[in-house]
PDB file of N, CA, C and O in Angstrom:
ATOM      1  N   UNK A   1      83.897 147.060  52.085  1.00  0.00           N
ATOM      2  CA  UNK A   1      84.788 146.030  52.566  1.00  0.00           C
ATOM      3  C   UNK A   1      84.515 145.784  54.046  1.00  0.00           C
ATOM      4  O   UNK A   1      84.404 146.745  54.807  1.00  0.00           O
ATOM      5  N   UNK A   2      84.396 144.458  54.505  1.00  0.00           N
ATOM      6  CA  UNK A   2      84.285 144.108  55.965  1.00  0.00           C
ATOM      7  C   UNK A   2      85.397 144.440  56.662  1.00  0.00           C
ATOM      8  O   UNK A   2      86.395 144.130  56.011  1.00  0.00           O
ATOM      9  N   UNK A   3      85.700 145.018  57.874  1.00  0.00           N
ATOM     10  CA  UNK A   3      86.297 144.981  58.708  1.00  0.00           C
ATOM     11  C   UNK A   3      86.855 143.799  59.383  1.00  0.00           C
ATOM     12  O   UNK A   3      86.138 142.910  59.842  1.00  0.00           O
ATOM     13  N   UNK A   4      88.211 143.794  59.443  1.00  0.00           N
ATOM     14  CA  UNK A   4      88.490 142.189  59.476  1.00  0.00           C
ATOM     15  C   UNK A   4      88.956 142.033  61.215  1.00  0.00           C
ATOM     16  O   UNK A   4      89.218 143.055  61.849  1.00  0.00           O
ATOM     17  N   UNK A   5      89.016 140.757  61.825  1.00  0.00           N
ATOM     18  CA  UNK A   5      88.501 140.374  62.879  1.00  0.00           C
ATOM     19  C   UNK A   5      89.920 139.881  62.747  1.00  0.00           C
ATOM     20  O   UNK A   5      90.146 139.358  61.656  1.00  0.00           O
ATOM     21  N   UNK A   6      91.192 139.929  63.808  1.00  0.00           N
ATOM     22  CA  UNK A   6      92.382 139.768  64.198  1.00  0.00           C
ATOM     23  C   UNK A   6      92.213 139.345  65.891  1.00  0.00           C
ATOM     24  O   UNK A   6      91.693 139.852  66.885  1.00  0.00           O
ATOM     25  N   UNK A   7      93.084 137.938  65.515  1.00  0.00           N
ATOM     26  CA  UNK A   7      93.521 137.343  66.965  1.00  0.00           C
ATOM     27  C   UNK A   7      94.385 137.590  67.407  1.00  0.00           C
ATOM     28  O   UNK A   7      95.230 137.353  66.544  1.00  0.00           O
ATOM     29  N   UNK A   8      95.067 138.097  68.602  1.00  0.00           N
ATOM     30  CA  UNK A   8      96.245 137.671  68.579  1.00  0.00           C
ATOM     31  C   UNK A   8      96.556 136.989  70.483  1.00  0.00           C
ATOM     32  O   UNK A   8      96.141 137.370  71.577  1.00  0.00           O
ATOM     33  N   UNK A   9      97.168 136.236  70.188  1.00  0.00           N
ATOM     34  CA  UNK A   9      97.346 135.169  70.985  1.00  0.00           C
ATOM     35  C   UNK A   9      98.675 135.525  71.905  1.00  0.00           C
ATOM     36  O   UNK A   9      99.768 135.639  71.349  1.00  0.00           O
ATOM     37  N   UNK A  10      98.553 135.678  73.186  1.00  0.00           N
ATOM     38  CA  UNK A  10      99.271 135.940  74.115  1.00  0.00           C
ATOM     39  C   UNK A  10      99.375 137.412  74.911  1.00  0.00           C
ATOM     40  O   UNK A  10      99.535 138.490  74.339  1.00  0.00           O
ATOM     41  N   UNK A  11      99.274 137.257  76.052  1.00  0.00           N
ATOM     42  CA  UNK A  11      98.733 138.777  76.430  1.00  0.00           C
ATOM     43  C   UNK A  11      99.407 139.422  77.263  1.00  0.00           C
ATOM     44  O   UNK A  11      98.908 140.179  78.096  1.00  0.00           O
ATOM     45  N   UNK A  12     101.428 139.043  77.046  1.00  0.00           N
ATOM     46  CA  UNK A  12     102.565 139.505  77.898  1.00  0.00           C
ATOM     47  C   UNK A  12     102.353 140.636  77.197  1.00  0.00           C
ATOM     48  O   UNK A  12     101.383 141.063  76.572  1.00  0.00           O
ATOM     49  N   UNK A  13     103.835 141.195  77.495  1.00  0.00           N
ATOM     50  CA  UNK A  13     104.184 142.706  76.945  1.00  0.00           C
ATOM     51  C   UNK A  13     104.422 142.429  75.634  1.00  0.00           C
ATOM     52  O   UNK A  13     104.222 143.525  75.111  1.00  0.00           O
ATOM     53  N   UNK A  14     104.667 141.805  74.916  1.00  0.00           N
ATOM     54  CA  UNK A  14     104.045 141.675  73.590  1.00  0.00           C
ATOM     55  C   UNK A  14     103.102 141.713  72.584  1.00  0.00           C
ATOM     56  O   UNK A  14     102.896 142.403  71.586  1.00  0.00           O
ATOM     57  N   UNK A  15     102.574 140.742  73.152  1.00  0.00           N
ATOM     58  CA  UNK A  15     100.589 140.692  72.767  1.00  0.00           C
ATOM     59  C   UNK A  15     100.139 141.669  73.187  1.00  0.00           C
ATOM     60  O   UNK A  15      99.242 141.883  72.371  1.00  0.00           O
ATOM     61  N   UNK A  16     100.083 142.872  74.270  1.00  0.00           N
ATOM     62  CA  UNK A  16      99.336 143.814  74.587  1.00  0.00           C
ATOM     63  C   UNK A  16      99.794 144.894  73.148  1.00  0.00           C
ATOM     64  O   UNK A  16      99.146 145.287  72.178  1.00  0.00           O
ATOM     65  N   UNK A  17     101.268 145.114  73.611  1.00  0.00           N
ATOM     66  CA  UNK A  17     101.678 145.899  72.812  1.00  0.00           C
ATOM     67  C   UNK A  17     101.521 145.559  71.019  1.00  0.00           C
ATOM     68  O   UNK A  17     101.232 146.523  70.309  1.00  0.00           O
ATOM     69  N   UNK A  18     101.703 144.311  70.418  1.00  0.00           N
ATOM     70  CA  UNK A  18     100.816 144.461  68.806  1.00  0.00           C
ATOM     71  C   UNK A  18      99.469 144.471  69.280  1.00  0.00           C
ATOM     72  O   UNK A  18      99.060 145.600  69.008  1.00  0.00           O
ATOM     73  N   UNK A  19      98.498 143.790  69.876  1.00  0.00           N
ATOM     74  CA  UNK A  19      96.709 144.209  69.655  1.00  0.00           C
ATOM     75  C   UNK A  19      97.011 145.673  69.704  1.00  0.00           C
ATOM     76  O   UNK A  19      96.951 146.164  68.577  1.00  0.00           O
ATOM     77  N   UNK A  20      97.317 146.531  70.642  1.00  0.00           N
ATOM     78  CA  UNK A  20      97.319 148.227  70.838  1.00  0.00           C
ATOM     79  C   UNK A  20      97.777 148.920  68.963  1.00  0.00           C
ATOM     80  O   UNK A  20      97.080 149.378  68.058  1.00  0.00           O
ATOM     81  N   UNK A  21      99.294 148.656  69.117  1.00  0.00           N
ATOM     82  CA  UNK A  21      99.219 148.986  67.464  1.00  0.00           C
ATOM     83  C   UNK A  21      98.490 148.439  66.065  1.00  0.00           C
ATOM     84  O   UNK A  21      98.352 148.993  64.974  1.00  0.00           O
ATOM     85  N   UNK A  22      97.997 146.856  66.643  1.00  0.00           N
ATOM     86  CA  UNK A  22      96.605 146.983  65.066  1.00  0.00           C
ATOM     87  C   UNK A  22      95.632 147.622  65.543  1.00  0.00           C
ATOM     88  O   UNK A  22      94.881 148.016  64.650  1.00  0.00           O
ATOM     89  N   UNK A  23      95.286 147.925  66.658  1.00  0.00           N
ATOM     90  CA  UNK A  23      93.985 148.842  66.870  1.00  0.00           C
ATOM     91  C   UNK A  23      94.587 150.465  66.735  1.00  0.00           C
ATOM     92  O   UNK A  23      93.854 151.203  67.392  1.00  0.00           O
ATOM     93  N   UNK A  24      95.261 150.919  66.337  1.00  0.00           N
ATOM     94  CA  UNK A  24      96.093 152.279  66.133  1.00  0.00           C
ATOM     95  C   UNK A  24      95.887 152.272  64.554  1.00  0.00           C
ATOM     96  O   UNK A  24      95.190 153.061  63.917  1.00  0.00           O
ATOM     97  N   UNK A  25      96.642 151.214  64.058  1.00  0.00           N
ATOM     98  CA  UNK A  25      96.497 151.211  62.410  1.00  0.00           C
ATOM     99  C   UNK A  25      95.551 150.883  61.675  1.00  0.00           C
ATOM    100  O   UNK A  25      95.313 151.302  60.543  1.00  0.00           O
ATOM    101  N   UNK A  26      94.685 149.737  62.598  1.00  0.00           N
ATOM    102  CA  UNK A  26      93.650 149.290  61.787  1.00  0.00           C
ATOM    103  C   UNK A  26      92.494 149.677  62.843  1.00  0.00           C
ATOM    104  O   UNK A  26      92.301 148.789  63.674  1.00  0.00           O
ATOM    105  N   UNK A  27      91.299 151.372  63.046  1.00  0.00           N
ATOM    106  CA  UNK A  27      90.726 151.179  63.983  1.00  0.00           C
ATOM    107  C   UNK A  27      89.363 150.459  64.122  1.00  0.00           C
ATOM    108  O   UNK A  27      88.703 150.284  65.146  1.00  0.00           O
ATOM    109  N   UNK A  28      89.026 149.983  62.514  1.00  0.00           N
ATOM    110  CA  UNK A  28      87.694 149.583  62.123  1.00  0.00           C
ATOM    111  C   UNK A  28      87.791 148.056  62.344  1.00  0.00           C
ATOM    112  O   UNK A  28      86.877 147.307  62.001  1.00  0.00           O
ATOM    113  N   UNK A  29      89.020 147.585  62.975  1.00  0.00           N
ATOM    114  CA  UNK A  29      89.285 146.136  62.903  1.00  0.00           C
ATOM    115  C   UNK A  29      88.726 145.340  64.616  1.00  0.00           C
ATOM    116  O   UNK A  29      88.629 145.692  65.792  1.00  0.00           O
ATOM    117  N   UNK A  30      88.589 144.649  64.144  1.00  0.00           N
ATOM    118  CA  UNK A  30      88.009 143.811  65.800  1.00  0.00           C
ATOM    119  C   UNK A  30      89.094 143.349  66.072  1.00  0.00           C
ATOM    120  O   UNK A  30      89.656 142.799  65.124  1.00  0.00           O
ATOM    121  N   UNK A  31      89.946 143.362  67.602  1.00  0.00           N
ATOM    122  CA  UNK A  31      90.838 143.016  67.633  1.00  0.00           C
ATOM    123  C   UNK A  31      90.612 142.298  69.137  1.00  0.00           C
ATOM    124  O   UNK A  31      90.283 142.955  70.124  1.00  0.00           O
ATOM    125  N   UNK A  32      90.792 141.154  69.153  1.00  0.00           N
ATOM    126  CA  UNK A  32      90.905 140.264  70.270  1.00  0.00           C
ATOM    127  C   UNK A  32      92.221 139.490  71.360  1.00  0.00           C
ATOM    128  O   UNK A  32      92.754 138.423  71.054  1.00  0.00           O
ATOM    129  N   UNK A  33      92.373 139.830  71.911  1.00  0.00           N
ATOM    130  CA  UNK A  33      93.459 139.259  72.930  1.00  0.00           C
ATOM    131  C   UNK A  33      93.289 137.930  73.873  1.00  0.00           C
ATOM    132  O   UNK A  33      92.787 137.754  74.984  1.00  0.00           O
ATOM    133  N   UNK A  34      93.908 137.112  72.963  1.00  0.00           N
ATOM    134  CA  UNK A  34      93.770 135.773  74.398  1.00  0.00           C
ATOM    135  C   UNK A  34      94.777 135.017  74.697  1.00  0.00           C
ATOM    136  O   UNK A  34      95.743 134.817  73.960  1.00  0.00           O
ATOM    137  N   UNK A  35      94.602 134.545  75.824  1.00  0.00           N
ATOM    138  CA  UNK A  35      95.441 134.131  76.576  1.00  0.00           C
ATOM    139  C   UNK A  35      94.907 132.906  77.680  1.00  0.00           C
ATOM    140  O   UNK A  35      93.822 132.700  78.223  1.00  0.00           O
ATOM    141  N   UNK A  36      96.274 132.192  77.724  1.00  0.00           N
ATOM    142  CA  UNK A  36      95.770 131.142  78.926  1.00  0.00           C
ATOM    143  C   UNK A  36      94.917 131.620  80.554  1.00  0.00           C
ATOM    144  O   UNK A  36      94.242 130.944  81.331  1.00  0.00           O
ATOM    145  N   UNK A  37      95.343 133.098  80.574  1.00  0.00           N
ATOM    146  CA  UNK A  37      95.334 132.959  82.088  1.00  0.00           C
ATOM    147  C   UNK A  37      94.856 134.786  82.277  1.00  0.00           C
ATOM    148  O   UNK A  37      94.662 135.698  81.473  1.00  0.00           O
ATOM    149  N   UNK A  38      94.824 134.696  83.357  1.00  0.00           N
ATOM    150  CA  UNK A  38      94.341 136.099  83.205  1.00  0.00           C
ATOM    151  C   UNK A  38      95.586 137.645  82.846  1.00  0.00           C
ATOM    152  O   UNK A  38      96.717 137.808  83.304  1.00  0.00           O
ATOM    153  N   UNK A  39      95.032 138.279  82.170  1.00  0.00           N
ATOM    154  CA  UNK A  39      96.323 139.147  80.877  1.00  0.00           C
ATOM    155  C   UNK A  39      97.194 139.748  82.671  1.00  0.00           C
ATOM    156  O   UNK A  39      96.857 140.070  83.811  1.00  0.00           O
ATOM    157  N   UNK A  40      98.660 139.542  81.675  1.00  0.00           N
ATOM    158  CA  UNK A  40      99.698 140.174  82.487  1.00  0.00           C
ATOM    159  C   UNK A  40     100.007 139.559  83.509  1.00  0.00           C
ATOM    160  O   UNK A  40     100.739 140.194  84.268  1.00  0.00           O
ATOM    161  N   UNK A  41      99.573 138.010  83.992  1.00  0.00           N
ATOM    162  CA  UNK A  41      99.989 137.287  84.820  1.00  0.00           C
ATOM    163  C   UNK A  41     101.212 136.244  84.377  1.00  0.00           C
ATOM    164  O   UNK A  41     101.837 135.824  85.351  1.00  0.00           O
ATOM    165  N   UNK A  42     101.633 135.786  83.178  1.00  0.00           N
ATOM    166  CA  UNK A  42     102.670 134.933  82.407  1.00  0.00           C
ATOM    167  C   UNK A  42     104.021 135.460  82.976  1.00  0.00           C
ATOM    168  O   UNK A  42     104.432 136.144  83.914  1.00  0.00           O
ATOM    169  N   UNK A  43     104.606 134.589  81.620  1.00  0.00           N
ATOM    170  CA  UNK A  43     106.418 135.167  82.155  1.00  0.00           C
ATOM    171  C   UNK A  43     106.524 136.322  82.044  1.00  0.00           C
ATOM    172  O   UNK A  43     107.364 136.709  82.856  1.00  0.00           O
ATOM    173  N   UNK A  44     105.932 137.509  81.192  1.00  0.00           N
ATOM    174  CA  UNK A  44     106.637 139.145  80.937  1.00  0.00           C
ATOM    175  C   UNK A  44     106.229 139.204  82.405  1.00  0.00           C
ATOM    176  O   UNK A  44     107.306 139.121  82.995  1.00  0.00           O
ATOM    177  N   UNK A  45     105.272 139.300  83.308  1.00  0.00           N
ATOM    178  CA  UNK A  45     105.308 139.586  84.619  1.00  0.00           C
ATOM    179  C   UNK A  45     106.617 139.275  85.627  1.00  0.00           C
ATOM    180  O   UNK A  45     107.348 139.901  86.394  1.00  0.00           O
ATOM    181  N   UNK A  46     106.431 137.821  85.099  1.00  0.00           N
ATOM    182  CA  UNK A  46     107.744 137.226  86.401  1.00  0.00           C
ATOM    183  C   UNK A  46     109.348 137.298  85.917  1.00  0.00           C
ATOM    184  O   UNK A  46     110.327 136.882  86.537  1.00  0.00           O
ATOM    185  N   UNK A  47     109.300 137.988  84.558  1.00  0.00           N
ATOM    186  CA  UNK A  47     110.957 138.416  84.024  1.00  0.00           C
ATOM    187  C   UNK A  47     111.027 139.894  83.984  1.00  0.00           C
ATOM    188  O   UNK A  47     111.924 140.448  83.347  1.00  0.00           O
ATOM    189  N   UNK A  48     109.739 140.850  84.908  1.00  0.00           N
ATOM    190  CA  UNK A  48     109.949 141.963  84.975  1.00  0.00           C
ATOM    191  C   UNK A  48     111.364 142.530  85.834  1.00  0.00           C
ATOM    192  O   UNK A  48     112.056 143.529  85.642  1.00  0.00           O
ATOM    193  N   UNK A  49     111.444 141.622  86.677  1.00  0.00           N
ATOM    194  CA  UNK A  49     112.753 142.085  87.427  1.00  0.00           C
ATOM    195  C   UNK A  49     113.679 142.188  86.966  1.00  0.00           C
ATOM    196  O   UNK A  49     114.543 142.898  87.480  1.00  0.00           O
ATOM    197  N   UNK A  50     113.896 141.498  85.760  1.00  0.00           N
ATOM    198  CA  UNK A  50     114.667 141.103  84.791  1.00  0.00           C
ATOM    199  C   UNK A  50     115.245 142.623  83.913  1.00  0.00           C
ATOM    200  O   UNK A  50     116.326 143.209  83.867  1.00  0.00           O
ATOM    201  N   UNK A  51     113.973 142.835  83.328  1.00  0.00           N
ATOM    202  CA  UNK A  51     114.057 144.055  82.414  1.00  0.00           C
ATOM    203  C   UNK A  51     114.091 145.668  83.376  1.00  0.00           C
ATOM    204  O   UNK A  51     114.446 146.734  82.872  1.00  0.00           O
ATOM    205  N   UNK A  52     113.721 145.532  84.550  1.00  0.00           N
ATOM    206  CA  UNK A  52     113.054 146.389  85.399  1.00  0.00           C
ATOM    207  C   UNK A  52     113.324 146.276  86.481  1.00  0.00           C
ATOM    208  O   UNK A  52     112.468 146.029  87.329  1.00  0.00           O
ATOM    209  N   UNK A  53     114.862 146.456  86.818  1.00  0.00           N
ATOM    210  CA  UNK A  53     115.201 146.031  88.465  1.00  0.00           C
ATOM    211  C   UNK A  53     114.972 147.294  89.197  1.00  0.00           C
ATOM    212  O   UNK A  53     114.605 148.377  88.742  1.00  0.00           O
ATOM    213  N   UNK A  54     115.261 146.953  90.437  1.00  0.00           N
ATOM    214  CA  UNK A  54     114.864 147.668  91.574  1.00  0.00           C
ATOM    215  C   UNK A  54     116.028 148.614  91.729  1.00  0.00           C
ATOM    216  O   UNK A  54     117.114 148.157  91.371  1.00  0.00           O
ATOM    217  N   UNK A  55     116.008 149.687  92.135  1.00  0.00           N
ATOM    218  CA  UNK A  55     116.947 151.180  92.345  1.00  0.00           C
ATOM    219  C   UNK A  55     117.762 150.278  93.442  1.00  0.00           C
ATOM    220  O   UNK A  55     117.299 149.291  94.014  1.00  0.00           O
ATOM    221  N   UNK A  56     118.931 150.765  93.597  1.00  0.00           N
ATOM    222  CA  UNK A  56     119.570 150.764  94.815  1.00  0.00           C
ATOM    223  C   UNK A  56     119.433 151.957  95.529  1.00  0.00           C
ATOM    224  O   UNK A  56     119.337 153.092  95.063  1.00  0.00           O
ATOM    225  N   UNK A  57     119.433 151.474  97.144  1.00  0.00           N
ATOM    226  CA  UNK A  57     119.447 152.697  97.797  1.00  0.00           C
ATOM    227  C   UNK A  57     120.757 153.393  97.783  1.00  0.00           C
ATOM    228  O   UNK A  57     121.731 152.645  97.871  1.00  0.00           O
ATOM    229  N   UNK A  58     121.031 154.892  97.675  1.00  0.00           N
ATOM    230  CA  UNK A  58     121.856 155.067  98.197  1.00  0.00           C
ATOM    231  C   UNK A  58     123.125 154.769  98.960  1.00  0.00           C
ATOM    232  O   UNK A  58     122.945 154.322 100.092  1.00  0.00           O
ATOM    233  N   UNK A  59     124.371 154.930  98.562  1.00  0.00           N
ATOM    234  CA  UNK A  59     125.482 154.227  99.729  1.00  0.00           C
ATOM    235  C   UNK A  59     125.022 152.765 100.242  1.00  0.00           C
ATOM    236  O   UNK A  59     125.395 152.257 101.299  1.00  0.00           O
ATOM    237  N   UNK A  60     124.253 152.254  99.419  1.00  0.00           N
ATOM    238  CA  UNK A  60     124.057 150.864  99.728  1.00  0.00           C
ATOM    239  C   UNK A  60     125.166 150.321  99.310  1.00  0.00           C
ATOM    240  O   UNK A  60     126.000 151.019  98.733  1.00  0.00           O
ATOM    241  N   UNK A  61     125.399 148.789  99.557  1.00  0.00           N
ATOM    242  CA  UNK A  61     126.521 147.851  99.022  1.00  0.00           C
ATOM    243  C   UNK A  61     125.842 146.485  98.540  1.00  0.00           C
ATOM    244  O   UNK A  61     125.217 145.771  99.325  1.00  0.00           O
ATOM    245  N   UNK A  62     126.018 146.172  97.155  1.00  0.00           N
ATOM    246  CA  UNK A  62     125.436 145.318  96.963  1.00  0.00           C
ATOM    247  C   UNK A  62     126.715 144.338  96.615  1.00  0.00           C
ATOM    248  O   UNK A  62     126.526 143.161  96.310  1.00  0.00           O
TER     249      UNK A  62
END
């Protein structure tokens, strides 16, 4: 059986994270990542603050 050749399209924290698990489950599979722009530059980058805010300092006051 050929080893089958998987796209997957978009290369936020999404798209990284399924290509990583079909290449986990499937390792004989070609697995390709594309994207408009160069990987990890899109919105999961610029809504990281979002998911991933910044510590407060100490006795700070926000």
């Amino acid at each position: 059986m050929k080893a089958p050749s998987i796209a997957v399209v978009g290369a936020g924290v999404v798209g990284c994270a399924v290509a990583r698990e079909l290449r986990a489950r499937v390792p004989e599979a070609a697995v390709s990542l594309i994207d408009q722009d160069v990987l990890a530059t899109g919105a999961s980058r610029r809504s990281a603050g979002l998911h991933f805010p910044r510590a407060r300092r100490r006795g700070s006051v926000r």
